[in-house]
């Protein structure tokens, strides 16, 4: 139940939310900087934990709906409270996280212990006063957006207008208003009239960070469609279609499975987007649909092991990817608790490991190398000894600073760049 299923920083980076398979959301808050040690940047400590979703049963379809949190998305902060959206396979909830450090005392109609007073014995009017109390962080569900998805929800994305958001499942994308729970607009529907003609499903969807009318969605066929809601309310016809032609020489039985896109993310500038498939990350310029501007190999050494990865179902793992705040670096996960970071300016990349044995607080991470054949050097690890049960699917990057959060099964690691 405590396997982490999503990780998300809020817009300021001071809060970090994780969701898990047991339907819980845990929020970590960054400590304020210490005045006596101005360079020791704040640690993240548990701020609030609450049960977001419960297991349900759909009696009409005889289906169990598990409580696992698929995605969390923060809303930009408007006042003292924080708001976030969390979703499982079927239901999206809007949560309000607020603090309370005062309580009112001195009621007219009841005593301090809560018992109602006899109205005839009330002779004077008391003015309640606010008394300080221990800080309480309360999470309360403000809205529940339900019954709009026939299939499993894989994505939610808040629009840059801060009023609407989208939710996507395998075949449809719905547009919601944050204030309205009883209806949503279906903006993409790829369900064929005859389900036997189904050739692809939607795997991820996201709104453009700056233009509130533009969204993209990726498919299991390795393509990305960009839709403009100004051209028509139902985005059945895409405005742009991003696909890299396949090299016929490298075609195999697994080509279609490994070309399926598991994640799509716009850069903060809105000029680029990246897509993650099974073996690589591709960066696309929105103005060029024919091929990506960068292709970054995450674990090319697994190409020879696709057969065993197919047999143990690992080939269907859905890895996510993320940009740093300046769009100059990219991070995504791999197996053996490895995660990969690519610097787009210097073209350098590094493999790091998030594991308890290797991650002592305040110690620098050593780059890891995987040896693919021939003689193995002493600090390398061979492909055959990689642990495919340890996988990093979910990562997040602080919106401004070089702080990253990496979810390795049921452990959350937070790393920051070392300041000399």
Tab-separated table of C-alpha atoms in Angstrom, residues 5-420:
chain	number	residue	atom	x	y	z
A	5	UNK	CA	2.603	6.213	-7.365
A	6	UNK	CA	3.072	9.954	-8.030
A	7	UNK	CA	5.343	12.833	-6.933
A	8	UNK	CA	4.639	16.535	-7.505
A	9	UNK	CA	6.161	19.853	-6.334
A	10	UNK	CA	3.829	22.826	-5.991
A	11	UNK	CA	4.411	26.051	-7.963
A	12	UNK	CA	6.762	27.574	-5.384
A	13	UNK	CA	8.552	24.314	-4.617
A	14	UNK	CA	8.004	24.717	-0.871
A	15	UNK	CA	5.571	21.789	-0.782
A	16	UNK	CA	6.036	18.326	-2.223
A	17	UNK	CA	3.142	15.878	-2.496
A	18	UNK	CA	3.327	12.126	-2.966
A	19	UNK	CA	0.456	9.727	-3.576
A	20	UNK	CA	0.621	5.999	-2.945
A	21	UNK	CA	-1.111	2.745	-3.801
A	22	UNK	CA	-3.099	2.847	-0.561
A	23	UNK	CA	-4.874	6.070	-1.594
A	24	UNK	CA	-2.914	8.282	0.808
A	25	UNK	CA	-1.429	11.685	0.039
A	26	UNK	CA	1.615	12.789	2.035
A	27	UNK	CA	2.680	16.433	1.800
A	28	UNK	CA	6.192	17.520	2.769
A	29	UNK	CA	6.997	21.137	3.584
A	30	UNK	CA	10.391	22.757	3.237
A	31	UNK	CA	11.751	24.299	6.401
A	32	UNK	CA	12.477	28.010	6.359
A	33	UNK	CA	16.164	28.859	5.992
A	34	UNK	CA	18.060	29.104	9.241
A	35	UNK	CA	19.299	32.646	9.916
A	36	UNK	CA	22.381	31.447	11.775
A	37	UNK	CA	23.326	29.129	8.888
A	38	UNK	CA	22.053	30.928	5.780
A	39	UNK	CA	23.553	28.406	3.364
A	40	UNK	CA	22.002	25.315	4.891
A	41	UNK	CA	18.930	25.086	2.753
A	42	UNK	CA	15.718	23.830	4.277
A	43	UNK	CA	14.922	20.162	4.648
A	44	UNK	CA	11.540	18.707	3.683
A	45	UNK	CA	9.504	17.420	6.628
A	46	UNK	CA	6.076	15.782	6.736
A	47	UNK	CA	3.464	18.548	6.765
A	48	UNK	CA	0.189	16.686	6.307
A	49	UNK	CA	-0.994	13.141	5.598
A	50	UNK	CA	-4.526	12.293	4.594
A	51	UNK	CA	-6.530	9.516	2.977
A	52	UNK	CA	-7.558	10.828	-0.417
A	53	UNK	CA	-9.304	7.813	-1.977
A	54	UNK	CA	-10.880	4.636	-0.624
A	55	UNK	CA	-11.331	1.337	-2.471
A	56	UNK	CA	-14.735	1.176	-4.149
A	57	UNK	CA	-16.843	-1.383	-5.940
A	58	UNK	CA	-18.790	-0.687	-9.125
A	59	UNK	CA	-21.834	-2.914	-8.766
A	60	UNK	CA	-23.112	-2.284	-12.285
A	61	UNK	CA	-19.919	-3.552	-13.880
A	62	UNK	CA	-18.793	-5.841	-11.024
A	63	UNK	CA	-15.465	-4.037	-10.940
A	64	UNK	CA	-13.217	-3.201	-8.046
A	65	UNK	CA	-11.915	0.358	-8.267
A	66	UNK	CA	-8.615	0.530	-6.460
A	67	UNK	CA	-7.673	3.496	-4.310
A	68	UNK	CA	-4.206	4.013	-5.838
A	69	UNK	CA	-3.466	7.697	-6.583
A	70	UNK	CA	-2.601	7.977	-10.286
A	71	UNK	CA	-1.764	11.683	-10.395
A	72	UNK	CA	-1.551	14.784	-8.192
A	73	UNK	CA	-1.591	18.322	-9.593
A	74	UNK	CA	-1.231	21.482	-7.506
A	75	UNK	CA	-3.232	24.627	-8.227
A	76	UNK	CA	-1.420	27.983	-8.140
A	77	UNK	CA	-1.725	29.462	-4.653
A	78	UNK	CA	-4.297	32.276	-4.411
A	79	UNK	CA	-4.547	32.731	-0.628
A	80	UNK	CA	-3.207	31.241	2.584
A	81	UNK	CA	-4.591	27.789	1.759
A	82	UNK	CA	-3.188	25.343	-0.782
A	83	UNK	CA	-5.293	23.366	-3.248
A	84	UNK	CA	-4.466	20.171	-5.114
A	85	UNK	CA	-6.234	17.733	-7.404
A	86	UNK	CA	-5.740	14.004	-6.866
A	87	UNK	CA	-7.206	11.177	-8.903
A	88	UNK	CA	-7.492	7.418	-8.855
A	89	UNK	CA	-8.786	5.403	-11.838
A	90	UNK	CA	-12.249	6.975	-11.793
A	91	UNK	CA	-12.691	9.921	-9.423
A	92	UNK	CA	-10.894	13.268	-9.169
A	93	UNK	CA	-10.957	15.206	-5.898
A	94	UNK	CA	-10.047	18.810	-5.137
A	95	UNK	CA	-8.450	19.109	-1.700
A	96	UNK	CA	-7.928	22.211	0.409
A	97	UNK	CA	-4.944	22.151	2.762
A	98	UNK	CA	-5.144	24.891	5.379
A	99	UNK	CA	-3.531	25.745	8.716
A	100	UNK	CA	-5.246	26.612	11.973
A	101	UNK	CA	-3.368	27.966	14.976
A	102	UNK	CA	-6.160	29.825	16.807
A	103	UNK	CA	-9.460	28.774	18.289
A	104	UNK	CA	-12.447	30.757	19.459
A	105	UNK	CA	-13.376	30.668	23.149
A	106	UNK	CA	-16.343	32.148	24.991
A	107	UNK	CA	-19.539	31.002	23.273
A	108	UNK	CA	-22.935	32.351	24.261
A	109	UNK	CA	-25.079	29.276	23.666
A	110	UNK	CA	-22.789	26.562	24.982
A	111	UNK	CA	-20.279	25.966	27.752
A	112	UNK	CA	-16.553	25.400	27.207
A	113	UNK	CA	-17.103	21.634	27.331
A	114	UNK	CA	-19.556	21.888	24.448
A	115	UNK	CA	-22.872	21.361	26.327
A	116	UNK	CA	-25.728	23.661	25.349
A	117	UNK	CA	-26.659	26.227	28.001
A	118	UNK	CA	-30.220	26.803	29.183
A	119	UNK	CA	-31.371	29.849	27.181
A	120	UNK	CA	-33.207	31.268	30.227
A	121	UNK	CA	-29.990	31.339	32.271
A	122	UNK	CA	-28.091	33.415	29.656
A	123	UNK	CA	-28.105	36.945	31.046
A	124	UNK	CA	-25.058	38.564	29.430
A	125	UNK	CA	-23.648	38.614	25.928
A	126	UNK	CA	-20.125	37.245	25.680
A	127	UNK	CA	-17.743	38.261	22.911
A	128	UNK	CA	-15.735	35.219	21.737
A	129	UNK	CA	-11.969	35.710	21.763
A	130	UNK	CA	-9.321	33.931	19.666
A	131	UNK	CA	-6.805	31.972	21.721
A	132	UNK	CA	-3.603	30.492	20.258
A	133	UNK	CA	-3.426	26.709	19.948
A	134	UNK	CA	-1.055	24.111	18.492
A	135	UNK	CA	-0.778	24.332	14.716
A	136	UNK	CA	-3.211	22.038	12.937
A	137	UNK	CA	-2.978	21.276	9.237
A	138	UNK	CA	-6.389	20.291	7.897
A	139	UNK	CA	-7.076	18.646	4.550
A	140	UNK	CA	-10.683	18.854	3.442
A	141	UNK	CA	-12.248	17.688	0.170
A	142	UNK	CA	-13.820	20.709	-1.535
A	143	UNK	CA	-15.097	19.123	-4.748
A	144	UNK	CA	-15.497	15.615	-6.118
A	145	UNK	CA	-15.499	15.180	-9.894
A	146	UNK	CA	-16.936	11.722	-10.542
A	147	UNK	CA	-18.744	9.558	-13.106
A	148	UNK	CA	-17.176	11.081	-16.213
A	149	UNK	CA	-14.744	8.313	-17.195
A	150	UNK	CA	-15.539	4.833	-18.472
A	151	UNK	CA	-11.865	3.873	-18.588
A	152	UNK	CA	-8.936	4.431	-16.223
A	153	UNK	CA	-7.801	8.046	-15.752
A	154	UNK	CA	-4.105	8.360	-16.627
A	155	UNK	CA	-3.613	12.161	-16.595
A	156	UNK	CA	-4.892	15.380	-15.118
A	157	UNK	CA	-3.530	18.791	-16.097
A	158	UNK	CA	-4.461	22.237	-14.800
A	159	UNK	CA	-4.909	24.875	-17.485
A	160	UNK	CA	-2.957	28.139	-17.474
A	161	UNK	CA	-6.262	30.022	-17.080
A	162	UNK	CA	-6.386	28.468	-13.552
A	163	UNK	CA	-10.125	27.894	-14.005
A	164	UNK	CA	-10.262	24.661	-15.961
A	165	UNK	CA	-8.399	21.371	-16.082
A	166	UNK	CA	-8.412	18.253	-18.219
A	167	UNK	CA	-8.612	14.593	-17.299
A	168	UNK	CA	-7.692	11.856	-19.757
A	169	UNK	CA	-8.408	8.143	-19.863
A	170	UNK	CA	-7.578	5.517	-22.508
A	171	UNK	CA	-10.041	6.833	-25.083
A	172	UNK	CA	-11.329	10.250	-24.024
A	173	UNK	CA	-10.209	13.611	-22.683
A	174	UNK	CA	-12.637	15.709	-20.625
A	175	UNK	CA	-12.462	19.406	-19.807
A	176	UNK	CA	-13.681	20.460	-16.365
A	177	UNK	CA	-14.327	23.758	-14.653
A	178	UNK	CA	-12.867	23.736	-11.143
A	179	UNK	CA	-16.130	25.065	-9.689
A	180	UNK	CA	-18.496	22.679	-11.517
A	181	UNK	CA	-18.601	19.012	-10.554
A	182	UNK	CA	-21.736	17.724	-12.252
A	183	UNK	CA	-20.659	18.164	-15.870
A	184	UNK	CA	-17.582	18.164	-18.033
A	185	UNK	CA	-17.027	18.693	-21.758
A	186	UNK	CA	-15.659	15.830	-23.815
A	187	UNK	CA	-12.987	17.449	-26.002
A	188	UNK	CA	-11.244	14.358	-27.444
A	189	UNK	CA	-12.878	11.014	-28.197
A	190	UNK	CA	-10.941	8.381	-30.123
A	191	UNK	CA	-13.315	5.513	-29.361
A	192	UNK	CA	-14.180	3.714	-32.616
A	193	UNK	CA	-17.768	2.718	-33.394
A	194	UNK	CA	-16.662	-0.886	-33.284
A	195	UNK	CA	-14.244	-1.631	-30.449
A	196	UNK	CA	-12.623	-4.403	-32.495
A	197	UNK	CA	-11.192	-1.689	-34.725
A	198	UNK	CA	-9.354	-0.095	-31.792
A	199	UNK	CA	-5.691	0.381	-32.729
A	200	UNK	CA	-4.379	2.846	-30.130
A	201	UNK	CA	-5.125	4.369	-26.735
A	202	UNK	CA	-4.348	7.711	-25.108
A	203	UNK	CA	-1.425	7.362	-22.693
A	204	UNK	CA	-0.903	10.929	-21.368
A	205	UNK	CA	-2.255	14.457	-21.871
A	206	UNK	CA	-1.152	17.923	-20.825
A	207	UNK	CA	-2.143	21.559	-21.273
A	208	UNK	CA	0.323	24.070	-22.719
A	209	UNK	CA	1.904	26.076	-19.840
A	210	UNK	CA	1.125	29.486	-21.393
A	211	UNK	CA	-1.584	29.115	-24.061
A	212	UNK	CA	-4.849	28.042	-22.479
A	213	UNK	CA	-6.302	26.799	-25.793
A	214	UNK	CA	-3.532	24.295	-26.616
A	215	UNK	CA	-3.149	20.760	-25.314
A	216	UNK	CA	-1.256	17.653	-26.395
A	217	UNK	CA	-1.947	13.980	-25.940
A	218	UNK	CA	0.265	10.997	-26.629
A	219	UNK	CA	-0.716	7.566	-27.842
A	220	UNK	CA	0.390	3.971	-27.510
A	221	UNK	CA	1.519	4.146	-31.152
A	222	UNK	CA	4.334	6.554	-30.320
A	223	UNK	CA	2.644	9.653	-31.727
A	224	UNK	CA	1.682	12.984	-30.165
A	225	UNK	CA	-1.239	15.130	-31.301
A	226	UNK	CA	-1.484	18.828	-30.533
A	227	UNK	CA	-5.021	20.215	-30.392
A	228	UNK	CA	-6.241	23.802	-30.474
A	229	UNK	CA	-9.585	24.329	-28.743
A	230	UNK	CA	-10.124	27.546	-30.702
A	231	UNK	CA	-10.518	25.665	-33.974
A	232	UNK	CA	-13.379	23.490	-32.700
A	233	UNK	CA	-14.899	22.466	-29.407
A	234	UNK	CA	-14.409	18.782	-30.190
A	235	UNK	CA	-10.717	18.285	-30.938
A	236	UNK	CA	-11.202	15.284	-33.212
A	237	UNK	CA	-8.924	16.830	-35.814
A	238	UNK	CA	-5.499	17.693	-34.449
A	239	UNK	CA	-3.615	20.836	-35.428
A	240	UNK	CA	-0.202	19.166	-35.321
A	241	UNK	CA	0.937	15.567	-35.438
A	242	UNK	CA	4.355	14.605	-34.091
A	243	UNK	CA	5.772	11.275	-35.227
A	244	UNK	CA	9.259	10.017	-35.929
A	245	UNK	CA	9.427	7.672	-38.932
A	246	UNK	CA	10.585	4.231	-37.847
A	247	UNK	CA	13.894	2.844	-39.015
A	248	UNK	CA	12.909	-0.349	-40.904
A	249	UNK	CA	16.272	-1.985	-40.124
A	250	UNK	CA	15.642	-1.998	-36.363
A	251	UNK	CA	12.083	-3.299	-36.582
A	252	UNK	CA	11.273	-6.225	-34.295
A	253	UNK	CA	8.377	-7.965	-32.571
A	254	UNK	CA	8.680	-5.461	-29.706
A	255	UNK	CA	8.874	-2.271	-31.818
A	256	UNK	CA	5.262	-1.333	-31.277
A	257	UNK	CA	5.320	-1.942	-27.506
A	258	UNK	CA	8.508	0.023	-26.858
A	259	UNK	CA	7.428	2.948	-29.056
A	260	UNK	CA	4.366	3.572	-26.855
A	261	UNK	CA	4.733	6.945	-25.116
A	262	UNK	CA	4.358	6.763	-21.341
A	263	UNK	CA	4.695	10.485	-20.546
A	264	UNK	CA	4.576	13.852	-22.306
A	265	UNK	CA	5.667	17.139	-20.693
A	266	UNK	CA	5.837	20.687	-22.020
A	267	UNK	CA	8.939	22.708	-21.218
A	268	UNK	CA	8.314	25.677	-18.892
A	269	UNK	CA	8.901	28.041	-21.826
A	270	UNK	CA	6.225	26.266	-23.884
A	271	UNK	CA	8.543	26.004	-26.890
A	272	UNK	CA	9.449	22.332	-26.503
A	273	UNK	CA	7.884	19.150	-25.250
A	274	UNK	CA	9.454	15.854	-24.339
A	275	UNK	CA	8.100	12.364	-24.668
A	276	UNK	CA	9.259	9.238	-22.867
A	277	UNK	CA	9.026	5.853	-24.503
A	278	UNK	CA	10.431	2.605	-23.140
A	279	UNK	CA	14.078	3.106	-24.126
A	280	UNK	CA	14.487	6.837	-24.744
A	281	UNK	CA	13.433	10.431	-24.146
A	282	UNK	CA	12.760	12.651	-27.149
A	283	UNK	CA	12.631	16.448	-27.159
A	284	UNK	CA	10.391	18.013	-29.815
A	285	UNK	CA	10.249	21.586	-31.049
A	286	UNK	CA	6.567	22.505	-31.343
A	287	UNK	CA	7.353	24.097	-34.716
A	288	UNK	CA	8.762	20.873	-36.208
A	289	UNK	CA	6.526	17.832	-36.422
A	290	UNK	CA	8.633	15.495	-38.571
A	291	UNK	CA	11.282	14.441	-36.068
A	292	UNK	CA	12.519	15.293	-32.559
A	293	UNK	CA	15.346	17.790	-32.100
A	294	UNK	CA	16.995	15.557	-29.475
A	295	UNK	CA	16.861	11.829	-28.795
A	296	UNK	CA	18.366	10.781	-25.478
A	297	UNK	CA	19.004	7.080	-24.841
A	298	UNK	CA	17.961	6.153	-21.304
A	299	UNK	CA	18.938	2.481	-21.223
A	300	UNK	CA	19.800	1.333	-24.740
A	301	UNK	CA	21.561	-1.675	-23.187
A	302	UNK	CA	18.125	-3.211	-22.525
A	303	UNK	CA	17.409	-3.603	-26.263
A	304	UNK	CA	18.930	-7.081	-26.178
A	305	UNK	CA	16.867	-8.064	-23.126
A	306	UNK	CA	13.420	-7.153	-24.469
A	307	UNK	CA	12.365	-10.787	-24.628
A	308	UNK	CA	12.827	-11.411	-20.897
A	309	UNK	CA	11.411	-7.952	-20.093
A	310	UNK	CA	8.324	-8.935	-22.063
A	311	UNK	CA	8.009	-12.196	-20.137
A	312	UNK	CA	8.202	-10.510	-16.726
A	313	UNK	CA	5.841	-7.682	-17.882
A	314	UNK	CA	8.464	-4.985	-17.246
A	315	UNK	CA	8.212	-3.885	-20.880
A	316	UNK	CA	4.832	-2.327	-19.978
A	317	UNK	CA	6.281	-0.138	-17.203
A	318	UNK	CA	5.326	3.527	-17.568
A	319	UNK	CA	8.296	5.778	-16.847
A	320	UNK	CA	7.751	9.502	-16.359
A	321	UNK	CA	10.108	12.359	-17.209
A	322	UNK	CA	10.563	15.941	-16.002
A	323	UNK	CA	12.309	19.215	-16.871
A	324	UNK	CA	14.324	21.371	-14.526
A	325	UNK	CA	13.126	24.933	-13.927
A	326	UNK	CA	15.321	26.428	-16.657
A	327	UNK	CA	14.480	23.731	-19.259
A	328	UNK	CA	18.212	23.032	-19.536
A	329	UNK	CA	18.172	19.561	-17.988
A	330	UNK	CA	15.964	16.481	-18.105
A	331	UNK	CA	15.476	13.631	-15.652
A	332	UNK	CA	13.852	10.231	-16.010
A	333	UNK	CA	14.003	6.865	-14.252
A	334	UNK	CA	15.333	3.430	-15.059
A	335	UNK	CA	15.758	0.020	-13.394
A	336	UNK	CA	17.977	-1.028	-10.477
A	337	UNK	CA	16.917	2.238	-8.744
A	338	UNK	CA	18.909	4.156	-11.357
A	339	UNK	CA	17.786	7.504	-12.675
A	340	UNK	CA	19.241	9.431	-15.598
A	341	UNK	CA	19.934	13.143	-15.946
A	342	UNK	CA	20.743	14.847	-19.247
A	343	UNK	CA	22.240	18.323	-19.549
A	344	UNK	CA	20.940	19.780	-22.818
A	345	UNK	CA	23.595	22.512	-23.035
A	346	UNK	CA	26.725	20.422	-22.524
A	347	UNK	CA	25.259	17.176	-23.970
A	348	UNK	CA	26.516	15.382	-20.847
A	349	UNK	CA	24.487	12.767	-19.050
A	350	UNK	CA	24.861	10.860	-15.824
A	351	UNK	CA	23.366	7.756	-14.207
A	352	UNK	CA	22.739	8.005	-10.465
A	353	UNK	CA	21.350	5.507	-7.981
A	354	UNK	CA	18.707	6.124	-5.312
A	355	UNK	CA	19.199	3.380	-2.746
A	356	UNK	CA	19.559	3.245	0.999
A	357	UNK	CA	23.020	1.689	0.853
A	358	UNK	CA	24.412	4.436	-1.383
A	359	UNK	CA	22.489	7.473	-0.143
A	360	UNK	CA	23.884	8.750	3.122
A	361	UNK	CA	22.648	12.227	4.076
A	362	UNK	CA	24.988	15.004	2.899
A	363	UNK	CA	27.121	12.580	0.847
A	364	UNK	CA	27.631	13.099	-2.873
A	365	UNK	CA	26.156	10.533	-5.248
A	366	UNK	CA	28.682	8.671	-7.372
A	367	UNK	CA	27.850	8.230	-11.062
A	368	UNK	CA	27.039	4.616	-11.966
A	369	UNK	CA	27.987	2.852	-15.186
A	370	UNK	CA	26.424	-0.195	-16.785
A	371	UNK	CA	28.765	-2.438	-18.732
A	372	UNK	CA	27.227	-3.927	-21.846
A	373	UNK	CA	29.771	-6.464	-22.948
A	374	UNK	CA	33.380	-7.538	-22.726
A	375	UNK	CA	35.355	-6.959	-19.554
A	376	UNK	CA	33.694	-5.278	-16.633
A	377	UNK	CA	35.612	-2.558	-14.817
A	378	UNK	CA	35.534	-2.665	-11.034
A	379	UNK	CA	32.937	0.056	-10.443
A	380	UNK	CA	30.648	-0.978	-13.293
A	381	UNK	CA	27.557	-3.122	-13.001
A	382	UNK	CA	26.716	-5.690	-15.660
A	383	UNK	CA	23.380	-5.690	-17.477
A	384	UNK	CA	22.645	-9.208	-16.244
A	385	UNK	CA	22.839	-8.218	-12.584
A	386	UNK	CA	20.382	-5.306	-12.813
A	387	UNK	CA	17.366	-5.666	-10.504
A	388	UNK	CA	14.195	-5.124	-12.569
A	389	UNK	CA	11.985	-5.110	-9.473
A	390	UNK	CA	13.626	-1.875	-8.337
A	391	UNK	CA	12.421	0.781	-10.734
A	392	UNK	CA	12.142	4.540	-10.608
A	393	UNK	CA	8.954	5.492	-12.440
A	394	UNK	CA	8.195	8.829	-10.747
A	395	UNK	CA	10.497	11.824	-10.383
A	396	UNK	CA	9.961	15.559	-9.857
A	397	UNK	CA	12.156	18.641	-10.147
A	398	UNK	CA	11.849	21.758	-8.001
A	399	UNK	CA	10.439	24.593	-10.191
A	400	UNK	CA	13.304	26.993	-9.437
A	401	UNK	CA	16.193	25.282	-7.666
A	402	UNK	CA	18.238	22.160	-8.277
A	403	UNK	CA	16.317	19.953	-5.884
A	404	UNK	CA	14.895	16.681	-7.133
A	405	UNK	CA	12.512	14.143	-5.647
A	406	UNK	CA	12.869	10.513	-6.683
A	407	UNK	CA	10.389	7.786	-5.745
A	408	UNK	CA	11.986	4.348	-5.472
A	409	UNK	CA	9.208	1.852	-4.663
A	410	UNK	CA	8.145	2.950	-1.148
A	411	UNK	CA	11.046	5.326	-0.420
A	412	UNK	CA	11.187	8.995	-1.347
A	413	UNK	CA	14.652	10.451	-1.900
A	414	UNK	CA	15.297	14.184	-2.056
A	415	UNK	CA	18.620	15.274	-3.538
A	416	UNK	CA	20.008	18.756	-4.006
A	417	UNK	CA	23.061	20.003	-5.863
A	418	UNK	CA	26.097	20.432	-3.691
A	419	UNK	CA	27.066	24.038	-3.002
A	420	UNK	CA	30.808	24.447	-2.538
